[in-house]
């Protein structure tokens, strides 16, 4: 093992090795056989000087200093492909990469400025946009259904809906949030939100090595959720869902949670009578990494789409566990310029080409990041007249007659 660790000269190095070789789950990095499957399967592996395999090799050799000073440290987009392919089941995405980033930060190496701004906004405002918490409810303006703001009037609900940062603040995603509110109401589900008290759950900053900020968000959210009575938490953001499902329990914050696709798919019989308006279009679905590859949930989103009359569902050449990442996870949402500057590519641009090859008229998504990323990629490809990007909730609401301008 590294001479740095053996000599005890750096507690930070010791902590890095503890995270790497004593992971909370999965196999120890000592099990790595340097097969290279992680590197070859990584969508940005060819652009990284230090992909996961080499990081482990450098850790064995005690040469971490050159690893943490490489741009490679900041290029992982948390897609989980390397972890899924690892024959020794080493938790590369959720353990190795965050450990390296945490060590780099502890050593005073700053992440790209775009990411520093996102961290600062999370710390100060509880959202990545740096917007006032008082504006979290602006998406509800003009909404014709009842919105139970539990922060103002606590009451028992069936579903505590964590709206999320993008659906709360981003104009395009606010449309999706309003459709979710209409669908929940139409199904007779008693739901509530946290209003201005809602804060980000913190998945991307944990994956980017900001463990201290993540722990602060976990503790604040744990105390917040415990104040309310609900049966289940439902989320639009798969990254937030993943954080709540996998990482929050490590800190004693255990809450039943579902991504909206599985939640609605489990109520498909209740939903079907509402799906009356045909959508005559060829549609292809992009599997997001968190709900798809990580949680092995591939059927629920497709079941929702297949239930819409008139809709023809076609598959891209890479789908389900082989789907290409959009590039927005693990902090990548803010780092397109940095990644391309260092030899990578915008994965969203590549993925749009996959969608166009199917001849689909609509690319369906189930993640707030993907909606804006893919719409931008469609513009870059000059394909606005051929392909539209829509969240599954938008398609459901249209078939139910509940989309913008309608009502239950």
Short mmCIF file of C-alpha atoms in Angstrom, two decimals:
data_model
loop_
_atom_site.label_atom_id
_atom_site.label_comp_id
_atom_site.label_asym_id
_atom_site.label_seq_id
_atom_site.Cartn_x
_atom_site.Cartn_y
_atom_site.Cartn_z
CA UNK A 1 0.00 0.00 0.00
CA UNK A 2 1.02 3.63 -0.38
CA UNK A 3 3.97 4.92 1.58
CA UNK A 4 1.87 8.02 2.26
CA UNK A 5 -0.59 5.94 4.22
CA UNK A 6 2.00 3.76 5.94
CA UNK A 7 3.87 6.77 7.27
CA UNK A 8 0.70 8.38 8.57
CA UNK A 9 1.87 11.69 7.12
CA UNK A 10 -1.54 12.71 5.84
CA UNK A 11 -4.85 12.04 7.54
CA UNK A 12 -6.58 13.08 4.34
CA UNK A 13 -4.77 10.38 2.38
CA UNK A 14 -5.68 7.89 5.10
CA UNK A 15 -9.32 8.87 4.86
CA UNK A 16 -9.22 8.47 1.08
CA UNK A 17 -7.83 4.94 1.41
CA UNK A 18 -10.44 4.11 4.02
CA UNK A 19 -13.24 5.20 1.64
CA UNK A 20 -11.63 3.30 -1.22
CA UNK A 21 -10.72 0.05 0.48
CA UNK A 22 -13.42 -0.13 3.17
CA UNK A 23 -16.55 0.83 1.19
CA UNK A 24 -19.97 0.79 2.92
CA UNK A 25 -21.15 -1.65 0.25
CA UNK A 26 -19.79 -3.45 -2.77
CA UNK A 27 -16.35 -5.03 -3.05
CA UNK A 28 -13.13 -3.41 -1.88
CA UNK A 29 -10.96 -1.81 -4.54
CA UNK A 30 -8.32 -4.40 -3.60
CA UNK A 31 -10.45 -6.83 -5.64
CA UNK A 32 -9.80 -4.90 -8.88
CA UNK A 33 -8.11 -7.13 -11.46
CA UNK A 34 -7.35 -4.27 -13.86
CA UNK A 35 -9.46 -5.79 -16.63
CA UNK A 36 -10.33 -2.38 -18.08
CA UNK A 37 -14.06 -3.00 -18.53
CA UNK A 38 -14.81 0.18 -16.58
CA UNK A 39 -12.68 2.27 -18.91
CA UNK A 40 -13.97 0.72 -22.12
CA UNK A 41 -17.62 1.06 -21.06
CA UNK A 42 -17.32 4.64 -19.74
CA UNK A 43 -18.90 7.08 -22.24
CA UNK A 44 -16.04 9.51 -21.56
CA UNK A 45 -13.33 6.95 -20.78
CA UNK A 46 -11.38 7.75 -23.93
CA UNK A 47 -11.11 11.39 -22.82
CA UNK A 48 -9.92 10.65 -19.28
CA UNK A 49 -6.27 10.42 -18.39
CA UNK A 50 -7.34 8.64 -15.20
CA UNK A 51 -10.49 6.54 -15.64
CA UNK A 52 -11.53 4.34 -12.67
CA UNK A 53 -9.11 1.49 -13.46
CA UNK A 54 -6.12 3.83 -13.48
CA UNK A 55 -7.30 5.62 -10.34
CA UNK A 56 -7.19 2.33 -8.46
CA UNK A 57 -3.79 1.47 -9.96
CA UNK A 58 -2.41 4.86 -8.88
CA UNK A 59 -3.84 4.36 -5.39
CA UNK A 60 -2.02 1.04 -5.18
CA UNK A 61 1.18 2.77 -6.27
CA UNK A 62 0.84 5.71 -3.89
CA UNK A 63 0.79 8.29 -6.68
CA UNK A 64 -2.51 10.00 -5.91
CA UNK A 65 -1.07 13.48 -6.24
CA UNK A 66 -0.97 13.37 -10.02
CA UNK A 67 -4.48 11.89 -10.16
CA UNK A 68 -6.15 14.67 -8.18
CA UNK A 69 -4.46 17.34 -10.32
CA UNK A 70 -5.86 15.89 -13.53
CA UNK A 71 -9.04 17.17 -15.25
CA UNK A 72 -10.18 13.53 -15.21
CA UNK A 73 -11.23 13.96 -11.58
CA UNK A 74 -14.10 16.22 -12.62
CA UNK A 75 -15.25 14.37 -15.76
CA UNK A 76 -17.29 11.48 -14.36
CA UNK A 77 -21.02 12.06 -14.98
CA UNK A 78 -22.18 9.37 -12.57
CA UNK A 79 -23.81 7.16 -15.19
CA UNK A 80 -23.08 3.92 -13.25
CA UNK A 81 -22.02 2.01 -16.37
CA UNK A 82 -18.59 1.17 -14.96
CA UNK A 83 -20.07 -0.16 -11.72
CA UNK A 84 -22.58 -2.29 -13.59
CA UNK A 85 -19.89 -3.79 -15.82
CA UNK A 86 -17.32 -4.44 -13.07
CA UNK A 87 -16.91 -8.25 -12.71
CA UNK A 88 -15.73 -7.76 -9.11
CA UNK A 89 -18.73 -5.55 -8.20
CA UNK A 90 -16.62 -2.62 -7.06
CA UNK A 91 -18.78 0.44 -6.42
CA UNK A 92 -16.79 2.67 -8.75
CA UNK A 93 -19.42 5.36 -9.34
CA UNK A 94 -20.62 5.85 -5.79
CA UNK A 95 -17.37 5.17 -3.91
CA UNK A 96 -14.18 5.53 -5.96
CA UNK A 97 -14.97 8.72 -7.91
CA UNK A 98 -16.52 10.63 -4.96
CA UNK A 99 -13.57 9.58 -2.77
CA UNK A 100 -11.06 10.98 -5.26
CA UNK A 101 -13.02 14.22 -5.60
CA UNK A 102 -13.36 14.58 -1.85
CA UNK A 103 -9.61 14.08 -1.46
CA UNK A 104 -8.90 16.68 -4.17
CA UNK A 105 -11.15 19.21 -2.44
CA UNK A 106 -9.51 18.48 0.92
CA UNK A 107 -6.14 19.14 -0.67
CA UNK A 108 -7.33 22.56 -1.80
CA UNK A 109 -7.81 21.73 -5.47
CA UNK A 110 -10.83 23.66 -6.65
CA UNK A 111 -13.44 22.19 -9.00
CA UNK A 112 -14.37 24.12 -12.17
CA UNK A 113 -15.97 27.51 -11.39
CA UNK A 114 -19.37 26.50 -12.78
CA UNK A 115 -19.59 23.78 -10.16
CA UNK A 116 -18.35 26.02 -7.37
CA UNK A 117 -21.24 28.36 -8.14
CA UNK A 118 -23.75 25.49 -7.93
CA UNK A 119 -22.31 24.40 -4.56
CA UNK A 120 -22.49 27.96 -3.26
CA UNK A 121 -26.11 28.27 -4.33
CA UNK A 122 -26.99 24.99 -2.64
CA UNK A 123 -25.37 26.11 0.59
CA UNK A 124 -26.93 29.58 0.64
CA UNK A 125 -30.35 28.99 -0.92
CA UNK A 126 -31.01 25.24 -0.90
CA UNK A 127 -31.22 25.12 -4.69
CA UNK A 128 -28.72 25.12 -7.57
CA UNK A 129 -30.23 28.22 -9.19
CA UNK A 130 -29.46 30.58 -6.34
CA UNK A 131 -33.12 31.58 -6.24
CA UNK A 132 -35.00 32.64 -3.13
CA UNK A 133 -36.91 29.81 -1.41
CA UNK A 134 -39.92 32.16 -1.52
CA UNK A 135 -40.04 31.62 -5.29
CA UNK A 136 -40.41 27.85 -5.06
CA UNK A 137 -44.17 28.12 -5.50
CA UNK A 138 -44.14 30.31 -8.60
CA UNK A 139 -44.81 27.25 -10.76
CA UNK A 140 -48.28 27.02 -9.18
CA UNK A 141 -49.46 30.42 -10.46
CA UNK A 142 -52.67 30.05 -12.41
CA UNK A 143 -52.92 26.36 -11.54
CA UNK A 144 -56.56 25.32 -11.35
CA UNK A 145 -56.14 22.48 -8.82
CA UNK A 146 -55.70 22.67 -5.06
CA UNK A 147 -52.08 22.82 -3.88
CA UNK A 148 -51.62 21.81 -0.27
CA UNK A 149 -48.64 23.75 1.05
CA UNK A 150 -47.79 21.74 4.15
CA UNK A 151 -45.29 24.35 5.30
CA UNK A 152 -48.24 26.70 5.90
CA UNK A 153 -50.89 24.20 6.92
CA UNK A 154 -49.61 20.79 8.03
CA UNK A 155 -52.05 17.96 7.48
CA UNK A 156 -51.79 14.22 6.81
CA UNK A 157 -51.37 13.33 3.12
CA UNK A 158 -50.96 10.18 1.11
CA UNK A 159 -48.13 11.61 -0.99
CA UNK A 160 -45.48 14.12 0.00
CA UNK A 161 -44.37 15.37 -3.39
CA UNK A 162 -40.85 16.77 -3.48
CA UNK A 163 -41.12 18.99 -6.53
CA UNK A 164 -37.36 19.52 -6.97
CA UNK A 165 -35.20 22.46 -8.05
CA UNK A 166 -35.67 22.31 -11.82
CA UNK A 167 -39.46 21.78 -11.77
CA UNK A 168 -39.75 24.60 -9.23
CA UNK A 169 -37.57 27.21 -10.93
CA UNK A 170 -36.87 26.28 -14.56
CA UNK A 171 -39.67 27.59 -16.86
CA UNK A 172 -39.72 24.56 -19.15
CA UNK A 173 -39.83 22.15 -16.23
CA UNK A 174 -42.51 24.19 -14.45
CA UNK A 175 -44.89 23.00 -17.19
CA UNK A 176 -44.12 19.41 -16.18
CA UNK A 177 -44.72 20.21 -12.50
CA UNK A 178 -48.14 21.66 -13.26
CA UNK A 179 -49.06 18.54 -15.22
CA UNK A 180 -47.98 16.35 -12.32
CA UNK A 181 -50.26 18.34 -10.01
CA UNK A 182 -53.20 17.87 -12.39
CA UNK A 183 -52.60 14.13 -12.76
CA UNK A 184 -52.32 13.50 -9.01
CA UNK A 185 -55.51 15.47 -8.44
CA UNK A 186 -57.40 13.67 -11.23
CA UNK A 187 -56.47 10.31 -9.69
CA UNK A 188 -57.91 11.39 -6.36
CA UNK A 189 -54.57 11.22 -4.57
CA UNK A 190 -54.27 13.43 -1.50
CA UNK A 191 -50.92 15.16 -2.00
CA UNK A 192 -48.97 18.02 -0.51
CA UNK A 193 -45.71 19.89 -1.03
CA UNK A 194 -43.27 21.65 1.28
CA UNK A 195 -43.46 25.05 -0.41
CA UNK A 196 -40.69 27.45 0.50
CA UNK A 197 -39.27 24.98 3.05
CA UNK A 198 -38.27 22.43 0.40
CA UNK A 199 -34.55 22.09 -0.21
CA UNK A 200 -32.45 20.08 -2.66
CA UNK A 201 -31.63 16.53 -1.57
CA UNK A 202 -28.03 16.82 -2.73
CA UNK A 203 -27.21 13.81 -4.93
CA UNK A 204 -24.95 15.62 -7.40
CA UNK A 205 -22.82 17.33 -4.77
CA UNK A 206 -22.31 14.02 -2.93
CA UNK A 207 -21.12 12.41 -6.17
CA UNK A 208 -18.86 15.38 -6.71
CA UNK A 209 -17.09 14.93 -3.39
CA UNK A 210 -18.86 17.62 -1.34
CA UNK A 211 -19.61 15.17 1.44
CA UNK A 212 -19.87 17.88 4.09
CA UNK A 213 -22.49 19.82 2.15
CA UNK A 214 -24.38 16.61 1.45
CA UNK A 215 -24.44 15.65 5.13
CA UNK A 216 -25.77 19.10 6.02
CA UNK A 217 -28.59 18.71 3.48
CA UNK A 218 -29.39 15.21 4.76
CA UNK A 219 -29.70 16.38 8.35
CA UNK A 220 -31.80 19.43 7.46
CA UNK A 221 -34.11 17.37 5.25
CA UNK A 222 -34.42 14.57 7.81
CA UNK A 223 -35.64 17.03 10.44
CA UNK A 224 -37.97 18.64 7.91
CA UNK A 225 -39.61 15.39 6.72
CA UNK A 226 -40.12 14.15 10.27
CA UNK A 227 -42.42 17.10 10.94
CA UNK A 228 -45.08 15.87 8.51
CA UNK A 229 -47.43 12.91 8.18
CA UNK A 230 -47.34 11.12 4.83
CA UNK A 231 -47.37 7.60 3.44
CA UNK A 232 -44.82 8.04 0.69
CA UNK A 233 -42.49 10.57 -0.90
CA UNK A 234 -42.78 10.92 -4.69
CA UNK A 235 -40.14 12.71 -6.76
CA UNK A 236 -39.77 13.92 -10.35
CA UNK A 237 -35.96 14.02 -10.19
CA UNK A 238 -34.37 10.55 -10.44
CA UNK A 239 -31.11 11.86 -8.95
CA UNK A 240 -32.95 13.09 -5.85
CA UNK A 241 -34.84 9.78 -5.68
CA UNK A 242 -31.55 7.88 -5.82
CA UNK A 243 -30.08 9.98 -3.02
CA UNK A 244 -33.11 9.44 -0.79
CA UNK A 245 -33.25 5.73 -1.53
CA UNK A 246 -29.56 4.81 -1.22
CA UNK A 247 -27.58 7.44 0.68
CA UNK A 248 -29.97 9.00 3.17
CA UNK A 249 -30.41 5.71 5.09
CA UNK A 250 -26.66 5.73 5.85
CA UNK A 251 -27.37 8.74 8.06
CA UNK A 252 -30.48 7.32 9.70
CA UNK A 253 -32.85 9.15 7.35
CA UNK A 254 -35.15 6.39 6.12
CA UNK A 255 -38.26 7.41 4.20
CA UNK A 256 -40.42 5.45 1.71
CA UNK A 257 -39.86 7.00 -1.72
CA UNK A 258 -40.70 6.40 -5.39
CA UNK A 259 -39.88 8.04 -8.67
CA UNK A 260 -43.04 9.22 -10.38
CA UNK A 261 -42.78 6.62 -13.16
CA UNK A 262 -43.06 3.64 -10.81
CA UNK A 263 -45.63 5.42 -8.66
CA UNK A 264 -47.96 6.07 -11.61
CA UNK A 265 -47.27 2.72 -13.27
CA UNK A 266 -48.44 0.96 -10.09
CA UNK A 267 -51.73 2.84 -10.54
CA UNK A 268 -52.08 2.15 -14.23
CA UNK A 269 -55.51 0.55 -13.89
CA UNK A 270 -56.73 3.71 -12.20
CA UNK A 271 -55.01 5.82 -14.84
CA UNK A 272 -56.22 4.00 -17.98
CA UNK A 273 -59.81 5.32 -18.02
CA UNK A 274 -58.40 8.86 -18.15
CA UNK A 275 -56.23 8.15 -21.20
CA UNK A 276 -58.80 8.89 -23.89
CA UNK A 277 -57.19 11.33 -26.30
CA UNK A 278 -54.97 9.57 -28.87
CA UNK A 279 -51.45 10.83 -29.47
CA UNK A 280 -50.63 9.64 -32.96
CA UNK A 281 -46.86 9.81 -32.93
CA UNK A 282 -43.81 7.61 -33.02
CA UNK A 283 -42.10 7.93 -29.62
CA UNK A 284 -38.75 6.70 -28.34
CA UNK A 285 -37.87 6.66 -24.63
CA UNK A 286 -34.53 7.54 -23.06
CA UNK A 287 -33.71 5.49 -19.94
CA UNK A 288 -32.26 7.83 -17.34
CA UNK A 289 -29.30 6.40 -15.45
CA UNK A 290 -30.65 6.60 -11.90
CA UNK A 291 -34.04 4.93 -12.29
CA UNK A 292 -32.92 2.77 -15.20
CA UNK A 293 -29.38 1.41 -14.98
CA UNK A 294 -29.00 1.93 -11.22
CA UNK A 295 -32.40 0.70 -10.05
CA UNK A 296 -33.13 -1.68 -12.93
CA UNK A 297 -36.49 -0.01 -13.57
CA UNK A 298 -37.11 -0.20 -17.31
CA UNK A 299 -40.69 -1.39 -17.67
CA UNK A 300 -42.65 1.22 -15.71
CA UNK A 301 -41.93 4.19 -18.01
CA UNK A 302 -42.66 2.07 -21.09
CA UNK A 303 -45.91 0.80 -19.55
CA UNK A 304 -47.07 4.39 -19.08
CA UNK A 305 -46.24 5.28 -22.67
CA UNK A 306 -47.79 2.10 -24.06
CA UNK A 307 -51.06 2.90 -22.28
CA UNK A 308 -51.50 6.11 -24.31
CA UNK A 309 -53.80 5.40 -27.29
CA UNK A 310 -52.33 5.95 -30.74
CA UNK A 311 -48.74 6.15 -29.54
CA UNK A 312 -46.15 3.95 -31.27
CA UNK A 313 -43.18 3.15 -29.05
CA UNK A 314 -39.85 2.42 -30.75
CA UNK A 315 -36.46 1.70 -29.18
CA UNK A 316 -33.11 3.39 -29.77
CA UNK A 317 -30.07 1.28 -30.62
CA UNK A 318 -28.88 1.64 -27.03
CA UNK A 319 -31.66 1.17 -24.51
CA UNK A 320 -32.40 -0.11 -21.03
CA UNK A 321 -29.15 -0.95 -19.20
CA UNK A 322 -27.13 -0.08 -22.30
CA UNK A 323 -28.63 3.40 -22.71
CA UNK A 324 -26.17 6.23 -23.23
CA UNK A 325 -26.09 8.77 -20.39
CA UNK A 326 -27.32 12.31 -21.17
CA UNK A 327 -24.19 13.64 -19.45
CA UNK A 328 -25.99 15.63 -16.75
CA UNK A 329 -25.42 13.51 -13.65
CA UNK A 330 -22.69 13.72 -11.03
CA UNK A 331 -22.26 17.47 -11.62
CA UNK A 332 -22.05 17.09 -15.39
CA UNK A 333 -25.12 19.31 -15.78
CA UNK A 334 -22.86 22.30 -15.22
CA UNK A 335 -19.68 21.03 -16.89
CA UNK A 336 -20.36 20.56 -20.61
CA UNK A 337 -17.84 23.27 -21.51
CA UNK A 338 -15.20 21.84 -19.16
CA UNK A 339 -15.67 18.29 -20.44
CA UNK A 340 -15.49 19.25 -24.11
CA UNK A 341 -12.48 21.47 -23.41
CA UNK A 342 -10.63 18.43 -22.09
CA UNK A 343 -11.34 16.09 -24.96
CA UNK A 344 -14.82 14.88 -24.16
CA UNK A 345 -18.13 15.47 -25.87
CA UNK A 346 -21.65 16.50 -24.97
CA UNK A 347 -23.30 13.14 -24.50
CA UNK A 348 -26.71 14.73 -25.02
CA UNK A 349 -25.70 15.60 -28.59
CA UNK A 350 -24.71 11.98 -29.26
CA UNK A 351 -27.92 10.66 -27.72
CA UNK A 352 -30.08 12.90 -29.90
CA UNK A 353 -28.50 11.29 -32.96
CA UNK A 354 -29.59 7.89 -31.60
CA UNK A 355 -33.15 9.21 -31.24
CA UNK A 356 -33.19 10.69 -34.74
CA UNK A 357 -32.12 7.37 -36.25
CA UNK A 358 -35.33 5.75 -35.00
CA UNK A 359 -37.48 8.13 -37.01
CA UNK A 360 -39.29 9.09 -33.82
CA UNK A 361 -41.17 12.36 -33.68
CA UNK A 362 -41.00 12.58 -29.89
CA UNK A 363 -38.18 11.77 -27.46
CA UNK A 364 -39.82 10.94 -24.12
CA UNK A 365 -37.88 11.53 -20.90
CA UNK A 366 -38.48 11.21 -17.16
CA UNK A 367 -35.81 13.50 -15.70
CA UNK A 368 -35.79 17.31 -15.35
CA UNK A 369 -32.13 17.49 -16.47
CA UNK A 370 -32.88 15.63 -19.68
CA UNK A 371 -35.69 17.90 -20.77
CA UNK A 372 -33.47 20.97 -21.03
CA UNK A 373 -30.34 19.09 -22.14
CA UNK A 374 -32.04 17.28 -24.99
CA UNK A 375 -34.03 20.27 -26.15
CA UNK A 376 -30.76 22.15 -26.44
CA UNK A 377 -29.17 19.22 -28.28
CA UNK A 378 -32.08 19.12 -30.75
CA UNK A 379 -31.41 22.78 -31.55
CA UNK A 380 -27.69 22.09 -31.99
CA UNK A 381 -28.58 19.29 -34.42
CA UNK A 382 -30.95 21.58 -36.32
CA UNK A 383 -33.72 19.02 -35.85
CA UNK A 384 -36.46 21.14 -34.25
CA UNK A 385 -38.84 20.30 -37.12
CA UNK A 386 -38.23 16.56 -36.77
CA UNK A 387 -37.99 15.78 -33.04
CA UNK A 388 -39.71 17.16 -29.93
CA UNK A 389 -38.61 16.39 -26.37
CA UNK A 390 -41.40 15.79 -23.87
CA UNK A 391 -41.60 14.45 -20.37
CA UNK A 392 -43.81 11.39 -19.91
CA UNK A 393 -46.01 13.50 -17.63
CA UNK A 394 -46.69 15.90 -20.49
CA UNK A 395 -47.78 13.06 -22.76
CA UNK A 396 -50.01 11.55 -20.07
CA UNK A 397 -51.60 14.91 -19.32
CA UNK A 398 -52.27 15.53 -23.01
CA UNK A 399 -53.98 12.17 -23.40
CA UNK A 400 -56.00 12.88 -20.25
CA UNK A 401 -57.01 16.31 -21.50
CA UNK A 402 -55.24 17.93 -18.55
CA UNK A 403 -52.32 19.67 -20.25
CA UNK A 404 -51.75 23.42 -20.17
CA UNK A 405 -55.03 25.25 -20.64
CA UNK A 406 -57.10 22.21 -19.66
CA UNK A 407 -58.35 20.94 -16.34
CA UNK A 408 -59.73 17.83 -14.65
#
